[in-house]
Amino acid sequence: EIERLQQKISILVIDDSSPDGTANIVRSLQKEYNNILLLVRPKKSGLGTAITDGFRTFLSLKHPPQCIVTMDADYSHNPKDIIRLVSALKKASSLVIGSRYCPQGKTVDWSIMRRATSKIANFMALLIIGAKIRDYTSGMRCYSTKLVQNIIEDLHSQTYEIQIETIRQANIRGFRIKEVPITFINRKKGKSKLAFNEIKQFCSYIVIKVIFREKLRHLFFGQVKREYTS
């Protein structure tokens, strides 16, 4: 699907030593395509570290890309949307979110429970972070390399809360964030744990890493001045 886009794109597959043979399949594809990278990690280490490890991999290249796109590889995200995200990024944005909740965005085959938990997580993030974003938890995004270079050392999330942490770090630095509508199709195989983990992990991040930490900073150091880089 990505090949059909006819764009110069490098693909990084991150495999946490899964038993389904993912790494071997990717190695076979590497013999046919020279734009596929593979990062095999020794064990399942969480979405957050996968994203930051992916960022570091691209930044370490001799010629880093101008932007980095993150997405699910199970067709929940449509590869055709990559072009729209990259195009929006080039129009003076630093982070473009493929949004399920902005006008014309939607989800397909979601249960009422999953829709509700996702909405709650996004509402909580909006209250705390304050950025006018409808979809804080979408995994399909396009980051400018400049943004990644600015925030990479402040990304510490191990799991799903990475989605909020990246937005927060971009927001406090004054980077422009934009949303473009996408259709998220619930994956046909497997059972997603994201709906319940969204609430648990985002609550943990918001309470411990945002509210509690900021209160301590104000208590011991006074008002913290924000540094903006655009």
mmCIF file of C-alpha atoms in Angstrom:
data_model
loop_
_atom_site.group_PDB
_atom_site.id
_atom_site.type_symbol
_atom_site.label_atom_id
_atom_site.label_comp_id
_atom_site.label_asym_id
_atom_site.label_seq_id
_atom_site.Cartn_x
_atom_site.Cartn_y
_atom_site.Cartn_z
ATOM 1 C CA GLU A 1 0.000 0.000 0.000
ATOM 2 C CA ILE A 2 2.784 2.439 0.880
ATOM 3 C CA GLU A 3 4.637 1.574 -2.315
ATOM 4 C CA ARG A 4 1.578 2.642 -4.302
ATOM 5 C CA LEU A 5 1.855 6.150 -2.867
ATOM 6 C CA GLN A 6 4.880 6.641 -5.119
ATOM 7 C CA GLN A 7 6.660 8.750 -2.536
ATOM 8 C CA LYS A 8 10.175 8.559 -1.138
ATOM 9 C CA ILE A 9 9.376 6.856 2.152
ATOM 10 C CA SER A 10 11.508 4.788 4.518
ATOM 11 C CA ILE A 11 9.608 2.279 6.648
ATOM 12 C CA LEU A 12 10.728 1.309 10.141
ATOM 13 C CA VAL A 13 9.196 -1.840 11.628
ATOM 14 C CA ILE A 14 9.654 -2.208 15.381
ATOM 15 C CA ASP A 15 9.323 -5.795 16.572
ATOM 16 C CA ASP A 16 9.392 -6.724 20.254
ATOM 17 C CA SER A 17 10.637 -10.258 19.515
ATOM 18 C CA SER A 18 7.103 -11.356 18.682
ATOM 19 C CA PRO A 19 6.665 -15.129 18.188
ATOM 20 C CA ASP A 20 4.681 -14.716 14.960
ATOM 21 C CA GLY A 21 7.759 -14.380 12.769
ATOM 22 C CA THR A 22 7.389 -10.665 12.069
ATOM 23 C CA ALA A 23 11.142 -10.058 12.035
ATOM 24 C CA ASN A 24 11.778 -12.863 9.540
ATOM 25 C CA ILE A 25 9.053 -11.572 7.232
ATOM 26 C CA VAL A 26 10.564 -8.087 7.339
ATOM 27 C CA ARG A 27 14.043 -9.451 6.634
ATOM 28 C CA SER A 28 12.663 -11.205 3.566
ATOM 29 C CA LEU A 29 11.077 -7.958 2.384
ATOM 30 C CA GLN A 30 14.358 -6.122 2.920
ATOM 31 C CA LYS A 31 15.895 -8.276 0.200
ATOM 32 C CA GLU A 32 13.322 -6.887 -2.226
ATOM 33 C CA TYR A 33 12.988 -3.313 -0.947
ATOM 34 C CA ASN A 34 15.842 -1.056 0.146
ATOM 35 C CA ASN A 35 13.662 1.369 2.094
ATOM 36 C CA ILE A 36 12.669 -0.955 4.952
ATOM 37 C CA LEU A 37 14.362 -0.730 8.350
ATOM 38 C CA LEU A 38 13.951 -3.235 11.179
ATOM 39 C CA LEU A 39 14.420 -2.672 14.892
ATOM 40 C CA VAL A 40 14.137 -5.843 16.979
ATOM 41 C CA ARG A 41 13.870 -5.342 20.719
ATOM 42 C CA PRO A 42 14.496 -8.175 23.206
ATOM 43 C CA LYS A 43 11.048 -8.080 24.784
ATOM 44 C CA LYS A 44 7.705 -6.298 24.753
ATOM 45 C CA SER A 45 8.553 -2.871 26.128
ATOM 46 C CA GLY A 46 5.482 -0.744 25.446
ATOM 47 C CA LEU A 47 4.199 1.684 22.847
ATOM 48 C CA GLY A 48 5.918 4.679 24.422
ATOM 49 C CA THR A 49 9.410 3.255 24.219
ATOM 50 C CA ALA A 50 8.687 1.907 20.733
ATOM 51 C CA ILE A 51 7.893 5.421 19.528
ATOM 52 C CA THR A 52 10.916 7.017 21.198
ATOM 53 C CA ASP A 53 13.203 4.221 19.968
ATOM 54 C CA GLY A 54 11.792 4.790 16.495
ATOM 55 C CA PHE A 55 12.458 8.515 16.764
ATOM 56 C CA ARG A 56 16.053 7.871 17.813
ATOM 57 C CA THR A 57 16.558 5.412 14.974
ATOM 58 C CA PHE A 58 15.510 7.964 12.363
ATOM 59 C CA LEU A 59 17.476 10.780 13.998
ATOM 60 C CA SER A 60 20.609 8.623 13.957
ATOM 61 C CA LEU A 61 20.503 8.151 10.192
ATOM 62 C CA LYS A 62 23.164 9.865 8.109
ATOM 63 C CA HIS A 63 20.383 11.770 6.360
ATOM 64 C CA PRO A 64 17.428 12.050 8.785
ATOM 65 C CA PRO A 65 13.988 12.503 7.189
ATOM 66 C CA GLN A 66 12.176 15.833 7.238
ATOM 67 C CA CYS A 67 9.238 14.247 9.023
ATOM 68 C CA ILE A 68 8.295 11.029 10.825
ATOM 69 C CA VAL A 69 4.887 9.340 10.572
ATOM 70 C CA THR A 70 3.615 6.916 13.209
ATOM 71 C CA MET A 71 0.742 4.545 12.469
ATOM 72 C CA ASP A 72 -0.661 1.097 13.213
ATOM 73 C CA ALA A 73 0.409 -1.620 10.809
ATOM 74 C CA ASP A 74 -2.818 -3.640 10.966
ATOM 75 C CA TYR A 75 -4.816 -1.478 8.518
ATOM 76 C CA SER A 76 -6.606 0.336 11.328
ATOM 77 C CA HIS A 77 -4.921 3.372 9.789
ATOM 78 C CA ASN A 78 -5.140 3.873 6.041
ATOM 79 C CA PRO A 79 -1.688 4.302 4.430
ATOM 80 C CA LYS A 80 -3.286 6.655 1.897
ATOM 81 C CA ASP A 81 -3.721 9.191 4.699
ATOM 82 C CA ILE A 82 0.056 9.566 4.969
ATOM 83 C CA ILE A 83 0.053 11.982 2.031
ATOM 84 C CA ARG A 84 -2.559 14.231 3.636
ATOM 85 C CA LEU A 85 -0.704 14.334 6.950
ATOM 86 C CA VAL A 86 2.620 15.166 5.324
ATOM 87 C CA SER A 87 0.978 17.804 3.138
ATOM 88 C CA ALA A 88 -0.579 19.449 6.202
ATOM 89 C CA LEU A 89 2.770 19.390 7.993
ATOM 90 C CA LYS A 90 4.421 21.266 5.148
ATOM 91 C CA LYS A 91 1.880 24.065 5.601
ATOM 92 C CA ALA A 92 3.622 25.542 8.662
ATOM 93 C CA SER A 93 2.752 22.844 11.205
ATOM 94 C CA SER A 94 5.098 20.791 13.374
ATOM 95 C CA LEU A 95 2.722 18.037 14.474
ATOM 96 C CA VAL A 96 -0.251 16.795 12.471
ATOM 97 C CA ILE A 97 -2.683 14.413 14.135
ATOM 98 C CA GLY A 98 -4.867 12.060 12.141
ATOM 99 C CA SER A 99 -8.049 12.841 14.031
ATOM 100 C CA ARG A 100 -11.039 10.566 14.525
ATOM 101 C CA TYR A 101 -13.013 13.313 16.232
ATOM 102 C CA CYS A 102 -12.540 16.457 14.159
ATOM 103 C CA PRO A 103 -15.161 17.206 11.460
ATOM 104 C CA GLN A 104 -15.279 14.387 8.859
ATOM 105 C CA GLY A 105 -13.182 12.100 11.062
ATOM 106 C CA LYS A 106 -14.800 8.872 12.254
ATOM 107 C CA THR A 107 -14.371 5.402 13.704
ATOM 108 C CA VAL A 108 -15.728 2.168 12.252
ATOM 109 C CA ASP A 109 -16.747 -0.984 14.159
ATOM 110 C CA TRP A 110 -16.055 0.408 17.609
ATOM 111 C CA SER A 111 -18.009 -0.849 20.599
ATOM 112 C CA ILE A 112 -19.878 1.619 22.784
ATOM 113 C CA MET A 113 -17.410 0.907 25.598
ATOM 114 C CA ARG A 114 -14.349 1.637 23.491
ATOM 115 C CA ARG A 115 -15.868 4.818 22.118
ATOM 116 C CA ALA A 116 -16.789 5.976 25.629
ATOM 117 C CA THR A 117 -13.394 5.270 27.184
ATOM 118 C CA SER A 118 -11.592 6.996 24.324
ATOM 119 C CA LYS A 119 -13.833 10.049 24.645
ATOM 120 C CA ILE A 120 -13.243 10.186 28.405
ATOM 121 C CA ALA A 121 -9.470 9.957 27.980
ATOM 122 C CA ASN A 122 -9.524 12.763 25.425
ATOM 123 C CA PHE A 123 -11.742 14.953 27.589
ATOM 124 C CA MET A 124 -9.422 14.520 30.571
ATOM 125 C CA ALA A 125 -6.403 15.375 28.440
ATOM 126 C CA LEU A 126 -8.128 18.500 27.140
ATOM 127 C CA LEU A 127 -8.893 19.686 30.667
ATOM 128 C CA ILE A 128 -5.326 19.247 31.855
ATOM 129 C CA ILE A 129 -3.187 20.028 28.800
ATOM 130 C CA GLY A 130 -5.436 22.759 27.452
ATOM 131 C CA ALA A 131 -4.454 22.540 23.785
ATOM 132 C CA LYS A 132 -7.493 22.859 21.527
ATOM 133 C CA ILE A 133 -7.250 19.341 20.136
ATOM 134 C CA ARG A 134 -10.129 16.922 19.656
ATOM 135 C CA ASP A 135 -8.116 13.701 19.431
ATOM 136 C CA TYR A 136 -5.249 13.468 21.905
ATOM 137 C CA THR A 137 -5.050 9.680 21.687
ATOM 138 C CA SER A 138 -4.769 9.044 17.963
ATOM 139 C CA GLY A 139 -1.714 7.020 17.006
ATOM 140 C CA MET A 140 -1.559 8.198 13.404
ATOM 141 C CA ARG A 141 0.581 11.315 13.357
ATOM 142 C CA CYS A 142 3.185 13.201 11.388
ATOM 143 C CA TYR A 143 5.991 14.856 13.359
ATOM 144 C CA SER A 144 8.495 17.318 11.970
ATOM 145 C CA THR A 145 12.047 16.185 12.648
ATOM 146 C CA LYS A 146 12.743 19.558 14.250
ATOM 147 C CA LEU A 147 9.969 18.940 16.770
ATOM 148 C CA VAL A 148 11.262 15.451 17.562
ATOM 149 C CA GLN A 149 14.773 16.804 18.102
ATOM 150 C CA ASN A 150 13.378 19.368 20.555
ATOM 151 C CA ILE A 151 11.269 16.995 22.658
ATOM 152 C CA ILE A 152 13.042 13.627 22.466
ATOM 153 C CA GLU A 153 14.971 14.028 25.732
ATOM 154 C CA ASP A 154 11.768 14.853 27.621
ATOM 155 C CA LEU A 155 9.801 11.805 26.470
ATOM 156 C CA HIS A 156 9.724 9.203 29.235
ATOM 157 C CA SER A 157 6.392 7.413 28.800
ATOM 158 C CA GLN A 158 6.537 3.658 28.374
ATOM 159 C CA THR A 159 3.026 2.908 27.172
ATOM 160 C CA TYR A 160 -0.037 4.588 25.679
ATOM 161 C CA GLU A 161 0.403 7.871 27.529
ATOM 162 C CA ILE A 162 3.139 8.745 25.035
ATOM 163 C CA GLN A 163 0.345 10.157 22.859
ATOM 164 C CA ILE A 164 -0.443 12.814 25.457
ATOM 165 C CA GLU A 165 3.181 13.413 26.413
ATOM 166 C CA THR A 166 4.245 14.273 22.862
ATOM 167 C CA ILE A 167 1.375 16.745 22.506
ATOM 168 C CA ARG A 168 2.139 18.324 25.864
ATOM 169 C CA GLN A 169 5.827 18.744 25.082
ATOM 170 C CA ALA A 170 5.040 20.237 21.678
ATOM 171 C CA ASN A 171 2.414 22.546 23.159
ATOM 172 C CA ILE A 172 4.549 24.000 25.962
ATOM 173 C CA ARG A 173 7.285 24.774 23.434
ATOM 174 C CA GLY A 174 4.904 26.639 21.170
ATOM 175 C CA PHE A 175 4.999 24.267 18.206
ATOM 176 C CA ARG A 176 1.965 24.407 15.946
ATOM 177 C CA ILE A 177 -0.344 21.390 16.127
ATOM 178 C CA LYS A 178 -2.977 20.625 13.499
ATOM 179 C CA GLU A 179 -5.609 17.913 13.028
ATOM 180 C CA VAL A 180 -6.774 16.344 9.783
ATOM 181 C CA PRO A 181 -9.704 13.921 9.637
ATOM 182 C CA ILE A 182 -9.122 10.194 9.249
ATOM 183 C CA THR A 183 -11.294 7.098 9.401
ATOM 184 C CA PHE A 184 -10.103 4.587 11.979
ATOM 185 C CA ILE A 185 -11.283 1.054 11.223
ATOM 186 C CA ASN A 186 -11.280 -1.381 14.117
ATOM 187 C CA ARG A 187 -8.822 -4.132 13.313
ATOM 188 C CA LYS A 188 -10.414 -7.323 12.074
ATOM 189 C CA LYS A 189 -8.226 -9.766 13.993
ATOM 190 C CA GLY A 190 -7.103 -9.732 17.585
ATOM 191 C CA LYS A 191 -8.519 -8.002 20.623
ATOM 192 C CA SER A 192 -7.395 -4.492 21.421
ATOM 193 C CA LYS A 193 -6.638 -3.521 25.015
ATOM 194 C CA LEU A 194 -6.263 0.131 24.118
ATOM 195 C CA ALA A 195 -9.719 1.193 25.277
ATOM 196 C CA PHE A 196 -9.118 0.244 28.910
ATOM 197 C CA ASN A 197 -5.417 1.095 28.957
ATOM 198 C CA GLU A 198 -6.145 4.572 27.598
ATOM 199 C CA ILE A 199 -7.988 5.479 30.780
ATOM 200 C CA LYS A 200 -5.546 3.785 33.155
ATOM 201 C CA GLN A 201 -2.347 5.083 31.598
ATOM 202 C CA PHE A 202 -3.624 8.587 30.856
ATOM 203 C CA CYS A 203 -4.936 8.950 34.404
ATOM 204 C CA SER A 204 -1.518 7.921 35.691
ATOM 205 C CA TYR A 205 0.254 10.359 33.391
ATOM 206 C CA ILE A 206 -2.061 13.273 34.120
ATOM 207 C CA VAL A 207 -2.133 12.818 37.900
ATOM 208 C CA ILE A 208 1.478 11.858 38.551
ATOM 209 C CA LYS A 209 3.504 13.393 35.741
ATOM 210 C CA VAL A 210 1.525 16.553 35.084
ATOM 211 C CA ILE A 211 -0.437 17.695 38.128
ATOM 212 C CA PHE A 212 1.770 16.348 40.921
ATOM 213 C CA ARG A 213 5.074 17.230 39.265
ATOM 214 C CA GLU A 214 3.954 20.754 38.350
ATOM 215 C CA LYS A 215 2.701 21.331 41.901
ATOM 216 C CA LEU A 216 6.106 20.317 43.259
ATOM 217 C CA ARG A 217 7.888 22.615 40.826
ATOM 218 C CA HIS A 218 5.738 25.562 41.849
ATOM 219 C CA LEU A 219 6.210 24.715 45.534
ATOM 220 C CA PHE A 220 10.000 24.504 45.461
ATOM 221 C CA PHE A 221 11.009 26.617 42.483
ATOM 222 C CA GLY A 222 8.141 29.040 41.950
ATOM 223 C CA GLN A 223 6.683 29.801 38.537
ATOM 224 C CA VAL A 224 8.447 27.827 35.819
ATOM 225 C CA LYS A 225 9.136 29.861 32.703
ATOM 226 C CA ARG A 226 8.207 28.089 29.489
ATOM 227 C CA GLU A 227 10.738 28.001 26.711
ATOM 228 C CA TYR A 228 9.271 28.303 23.242
ATOM 229 C CA THR A 229 11.048 27.074 20.148
ATOM 230 C CA SER A 230 9.444 27.268 16.746
#
